[in-house]
Amino acid sequence: MRRKWKSGLSLFLAAALTVGSVSFSGTVAEKETGMGIVRAASGDPQAAVTYYIDAADGNDGNGGTSENTAWKSFANLKDRKFTAGDKILLKAGCTWNDEKLEITGAEGAEGNPVILGKYGDGKNPVINGKGSSWLTDRSKLKKEDVAVVHVKNSKYITIENLEVTNWENDAEDLMGETSDEVKFDQSKYMLTGILVENCDAGNLPGVVIRNNYVHDVNGYMSTNGSEGDKKGSGGIMALVTGGSTESYYTDLQITGNKVEKVCHEAIYMESCWAEKTASRLEIRNG
């Protein structure tokens, strides 16, 4: 019988969780032209770009660099290179269903990070993964594949003011548990809300996850001890993968987030280097 998990349990992270050296361890300008977006070298340290995404009125064929030319989905983010001062802003009050927001290789700077957040007045933008239904091949899924917000190999980046859910309702992708002791059926997959990943990228400093609301994630939870690789689904995760290059996060901050109704961890950290190097974890209040 699988472990029961409760819907009413919530965790409000008012304290900053900071990881120091944990081994668990010219700038550029971009402008919109008739041929799309062109990024050129510039000596101006303020030459950063703001991208806008509007689920209601946007269009992925737009340039994306103004509110009037906003993108509609997250499709244009996946292969784009973000640098110091760039912003990826989602319109307040909008909801994205059945989509994954993925950023790889963002390189902000100390004091001038890349920002993933919101613009406009109103409620925080909602990203509803719905059990990661965007995936068609589910034969060899890893936990990073089924995260709704996945930021990989990025440094000096801030993720803020988002509402993220990932609830599986498809009967084919649920465990099918019907016992009276089971309050909610869990997915067959290790669903997560927000996940930052360091895959053989060495030291990645300055990642901040703050003031987000992550809830309703019914990821798979292994309980019998024989599935060591199948643990750590839930709300917010910091993950170190690969194994060929010693990799870790420094100055990782997870603060001010509200996490509730998730299975199986509110915040989880895991590294393929955990048994190879020493680590230090510091929790600071105030």
Coordinates of C-alpha atoms in Angstrom, one line a residue:
M1 CA 0.0 0.0 0.0
R2 CA 1.3 3.4 -0.9
R3 CA 1.8 6.3 1.5
K4 CA -1.2 8.5 2.1
W5 CA -0.6 12.2 1.6
K6 CA -2.8 15.0 2.9
S7 CA -4.3 17.8 0.9
G8 CA -4.4 20.3 3.8
L9 CA -0.7 20.4 4.5
S10 CA 1.0 23.6 3.4
L11 CA 4.4 25.1 3.7
F12 CA 5.1 28.8 3.6
L13 CA 8.7 29.6 3.0
A14 CA 9.2 32.9 4.6
A15 CA 12.8 32.2 5.4
A16 CA 15.6 32.3 2.8
L17 CA 17.1 29.0 2.1
T18 CA 20.6 29.7 0.9
V19 CA 23.0 27.1 -0.5
G20 CA 26.7 28.0 -0.4
S21 CA 29.0 25.8 -2.6
V22 CA 26.6 23.0 -2.4
S23 CA 27.7 19.9 -4.3
F24 CA 24.7 18.0 -3.6
S25 CA 26.1 19.0 -4.5
G26 CA 30.7 44.4 -24.9
T27 CA 27.0 43.0 -23.5
V28 CA 24.4 42.6 -26.3
A29 CA 21.4 44.5 -27.5
E30 CA 18.4 43.1 -29.3
K31 CA 15.9 44.9 -31.4
E32 CA 12.8 44.0 -33.3
T33 CA 13.0 44.5 -37.1
G34 CA 11.0 43.5 -40.1
M35 CA 12.9 40.3 -40.3
G36 CA 12.4 39.4 -36.6
I37 CA 14.6 39.9 -33.6
V38 CA 18.3 40.9 -34.2
R39 CA 20.8 40.8 -31.3
A40 CA 24.0 42.8 -31.8
A41 CA 27.1 43.6 -29.8
S42 CA 27.0 46.7 -27.8
G43 CA 29.1 48.5 -25.2
D44 CA 26.1 49.7 -23.3
P45 CA 25.8 47.8 -20.1
Q46 CA 22.0 48.5 -20.1
A47 CA 21.5 46.9 -23.5
A48 CA 19.2 44.2 -22.2
V49 CA 16.0 42.9 -23.8
T50 CA 12.6 42.4 -22.2
Y51 CA 10.4 39.7 -23.8
Y52 CA 6.6 39.6 -23.2
I53 CA 4.3 36.6 -23.3
D54 CA 0.5 37.0 -23.4
A55 CA -1.6 33.9 -23.5
A56 CA -4.8 35.8 -24.4
D57 CA -3.7 38.2 -27.2
G58 CA -0.1 37.2 -28.1
N59 CA 1.2 35.6 -31.3
D60 CA 4.3 33.5 -31.6
G61 CA 5.0 35.1 -34.9
N62 CA 5.5 38.4 -33.2
G63 CA 8.9 39.8 -32.2
G64 CA 8.0 39.5 -28.5
T65 CA 9.9 42.6 -27.4
S66 CA 6.9 44.8 -26.5
E67 CA 3.5 44.4 -24.9
N68 CA 1.9 45.0 -28.3
T69 CA 4.0 42.4 -30.0
A70 CA 4.0 39.7 -27.3
W71 CA 4.4 36.0 -27.9
K72 CA 1.5 33.7 -27.0
S73 CA 3.3 30.5 -25.8
F74 CA 6.7 29.5 -24.5
A75 CA 7.8 27.9 -27.7
N76 CA 10.2 30.8 -28.6
L77 CA 12.1 30.5 -25.2
K78 CA 13.6 27.0 -25.6
D79 CA 16.5 27.7 -27.9
R80 CA 17.0 31.4 -27.1
K81 CA 20.1 32.7 -25.3
F82 CA 19.4 35.1 -22.4
T83 CA 22.1 37.4 -20.9
A84 CA 22.5 39.9 -18.1
G85 CA 19.5 42.1 -17.6
D86 CA 17.2 40.2 -20.0
K87 CA 13.6 39.7 -18.7
I88 CA 11.0 37.1 -19.7
L89 CA 7.7 38.4 -18.5
L90 CA 4.3 36.7 -18.4
K91 CA 1.2 38.8 -18.5
A92 CA -0.6 39.0 -15.2
G93 CA -4.0 37.3 -15.1
C94 CA -3.1 34.9 -17.9
T95 CA -3.1 31.1 -17.8
W96 CA -1.1 28.7 -19.9
N97 CA -2.4 25.1 -19.9
D98 CA -0.5 21.9 -21.1
E99 CA 2.8 23.8 -21.6
K100 CA 6.3 23.6 -20.3
L101 CA 8.4 26.7 -19.8
E102 CA 12.0 25.8 -20.5
I103 CA 15.1 28.0 -20.3
T104 CA 18.6 26.7 -21.0
G105 CA 22.0 28.4 -20.6
A106 CA 20.9 31.8 -19.3
E107 CA 23.8 33.9 -18.2
G108 CA 22.9 36.8 -16.0
A109 CA 25.5 38.7 -14.0
E110 CA 25.9 39.5 -10.3
G111 CA 23.6 42.4 -9.6
N112 CA 22.1 42.1 -13.0
P113 CA 20.3 38.8 -13.3
V114 CA 18.0 37.4 -16.0
I115 CA 14.5 37.7 -14.7
L116 CA 11.6 35.3 -15.2
G117 CA 8.5 37.0 -13.8
K118 CA 5.4 38.9 -14.7
Y119 CA 4.2 42.2 -16.1
G120 CA 1.0 44.1 -15.6
D121 CA -1.5 44.4 -12.8
G122 CA -3.6 41.6 -11.5
K123 CA -3.1 38.0 -10.3
N124 CA 0.2 36.2 -10.9
P125 CA 0.3 34.3 -14.2
V126 CA -0.6 30.7 -13.9
I127 CA 1.3 27.8 -15.6
N128 CA -0.8 24.6 -15.4
G129 CA 1.2 21.6 -16.6
K130 CA -1.8 19.2 -16.2
G131 CA 0.5 16.3 -15.6
S132 CA 2.9 17.2 -18.3
S133 CA 0.6 16.3 -21.1
W134 CA 2.8 17.9 -23.7
L135 CA 4.9 14.7 -23.7
T136 CA 4.0 12.0 -26.2
D137 CA 6.9 9.5 -25.5
R138 CA 6.6 8.5 -21.8
S139 CA 8.8 5.4 -21.9
K140 CA 11.9 6.8 -20.3
L141 CA 10.9 10.0 -18.5
K142 CA 13.2 11.7 -16.0
K143 CA 12.0 14.1 -13.3
E144 CA 13.3 17.1 -15.2
D145 CA 11.3 16.1 -18.2
V146 CA 8.0 16.5 -16.3
A147 CA 8.7 19.8 -14.6
V148 CA 6.4 22.6 -15.6
V149 CA 9.1 25.3 -15.2
H150 CA 12.6 23.9 -16.1
V151 CA 15.6 26.2 -15.9
K152 CA 18.8 24.3 -16.9
N153 CA 22.5 25.2 -16.7
S154 CA 21.7 28.8 -15.9
K155 CA 23.4 31.3 -13.6
Y156 CA 22.3 34.6 -12.0
I157 CA 18.7 34.0 -12.8
T158 CA 15.6 34.9 -10.7
I159 CA 12.3 33.1 -11.0
E160 CA 9.6 35.1 -9.3
N161 CA 5.8 35.9 -9.0
L162 CA 4.5 32.8 -10.8
E163 CA 1.7 30.4 -9.9
V164 CA 2.6 26.8 -11.0
T165 CA 0.5 23.6 -10.9
N166 CA 1.0 20.1 -12.4
W167 CA -2.0 17.9 -11.5
E168 CA -2.5 14.7 -13.5
N169 CA -6.1 13.7 -14.2
D170 CA -5.7 11.3 -17.1
A171 CA -6.6 7.9 -15.9
E172 CA -4.0 6.2 -18.1
D173 CA -1.3 8.1 -16.4
L174 CA -2.5 7.6 -12.8
M175 CA -1.5 4.7 -10.5
G176 CA -5.2 3.7 -10.1
E177 CA -5.2 3.6 -6.4
T178 CA -8.7 3.3 -4.9
S179 CA -8.1 2.4 -1.3
D180 CA -10.1 4.4 1.3
E181 CA -6.7 5.4 2.8
V182 CA -5.7 7.1 -0.5
K183 CA -7.0 10.7 -0.6
F184 CA -5.6 11.5 -4.0
D185 CA -4.4 9.2 -6.8
Q186 CA -0.8 9.9 -7.8
S187 CA 0.7 10.1 -11.3
K188 CA 2.9 7.4 -12.7
Y189 CA 5.5 10.1 -13.3
M190 CA 7.7 12.3 -11.1
L191 CA 5.9 15.5 -11.6
T192 CA 7.4 18.8 -10.3
G193 CA 6.4 22.4 -10.4
I194 CA 9.6 24.5 -10.6
L195 CA 12.9 22.7 -11.2
V196 CA 16.4 24.1 -11.7
E197 CA 19.0 21.7 -13.1
N198 CA 22.8 21.8 -13.3
C199 CA 23.9 19.1 -15.8
D200 CA 27.8 19.0 -15.9
A201 CA 27.9 22.8 -15.9
G202 CA 30.3 23.2 -13.0
N203 CA 29.5 26.1 -10.6
L204 CA 26.3 27.9 -11.2
P205 CA 25.9 30.9 -8.9
G206 CA 23.1 33.3 -8.2
V207 CA 20.0 31.3 -8.8
V208 CA 17.0 32.7 -6.9
I209 CA 13.5 31.2 -6.7
R210 CA 11.2 33.6 -4.8
N211 CA 7.6 34.7 -4.2
N212 CA 6.0 31.9 -6.2
Y213 CA 2.9 29.8 -5.4
V214 CA 3.3 26.1 -6.3
H215 CA 0.4 23.8 -5.6
D216 CA -1.5 20.8 -6.8
V217 CA 1.3 18.5 -8.0
N218 CA 0.4 14.8 -7.6
G219 CA 3.8 13.3 -8.7
Y220 CA 4.8 9.7 -8.1
M221 CA 6.3 8.8 -4.7
S222 CA 8.3 5.6 -4.2
T223 CA 7.9 4.1 -0.8
N224 CA 9.4 0.6 -0.9
G225 CA 13.0 1.7 -0.9
S226 CA 13.8 -0.2 -4.1
E227 CA 13.4 2.7 -6.4
G228 CA 16.1 5.1 -5.3
D229 CA 15.9 7.1 -8.5
K230 CA 12.2 7.6 -8.1
K231 CA 11.9 10.2 -5.4
G232 CA 11.8 13.9 -5.2
S233 CA 8.7 14.9 -7.1
G234 CA 6.8 17.8 -5.7
G235 CA 6.9 21.6 -5.5
I236 CA 10.4 23.1 -6.0
M237 CA 13.5 21.2 -6.9
A238 CA 17.2 21.9 -7.3
L239 CA 18.8 19.0 -9.2
V240 CA 22.4 18.3 -10.2
T241 CA 22.8 15.7 -13.0
G242 CA 25.4 14.3 -15.4
G243 CA 28.4 13.0 -13.5
S244 CA 31.3 13.8 -15.8
T245 CA 32.0 17.3 -14.5
E246 CA 31.8 18.1 -10.8
S247 CA 28.9 20.5 -10.6
Y248 CA 27.0 22.5 -7.9
Y249 CA 25.1 25.6 -7.1
T250 CA 26.4 28.5 -5.0
D251 CA 24.3 31.2 -3.4
L252 CA 21.1 29.4 -4.3
Q253 CA 18.2 31.1 -2.7
I254 CA 14.6 29.7 -2.3
T255 CA 12.6 32.3 -0.4
G256 CA 9.1 33.6 0.1
N257 CA 7.4 30.8 -1.8
K258 CA 4.2 29.2 -0.8
V259 CA 4.0 25.4 -1.5
E260 CA 1.0 23.3 -0.7
K261 CA -0.9 20.1 -1.8
V262 CA 2.2 18.5 -3.5
C263 CA 3.5 15.0 -3.4
H264 CA 6.0 14.2 -2.3
E265 CA 8.3 17.1 -1.3
A266 CA 7.7 20.8 -0.9
I267 CA 11.4 21.6 -1.6
Y268 CA 13.9 18.9 -2.6
M269 CA 17.6 19.0 -3.5
E270 CA 19.4 16.1 -5.2
S271 CA 22.8 15.7 -6.7
C272 CA 24.7 12.9 -8.4
W273 CA 27.8 14.3 -6.6
A274 CA 26.2 14.0 -3.1
E275 CA 28.5 11.1 -2.1
K276 CA 31.6 12.4 -3.8
T277 CA 32.1 15.8 -2.3
A278 CA 31.3 17.6 1.0
S279 CA 28.4 20.0 1.1
R280 CA 27.2 22.9 3.3
L281 CA 23.6 24.0 3.7
E282 CA 22.7 27.2 5.5
I283 CA 19.2 28.3 6.4
R284 CA 18.8 31.9 7.3
N285 CA 15.8 33.6 8.9
G286 CA 14.9 37.3 8.5

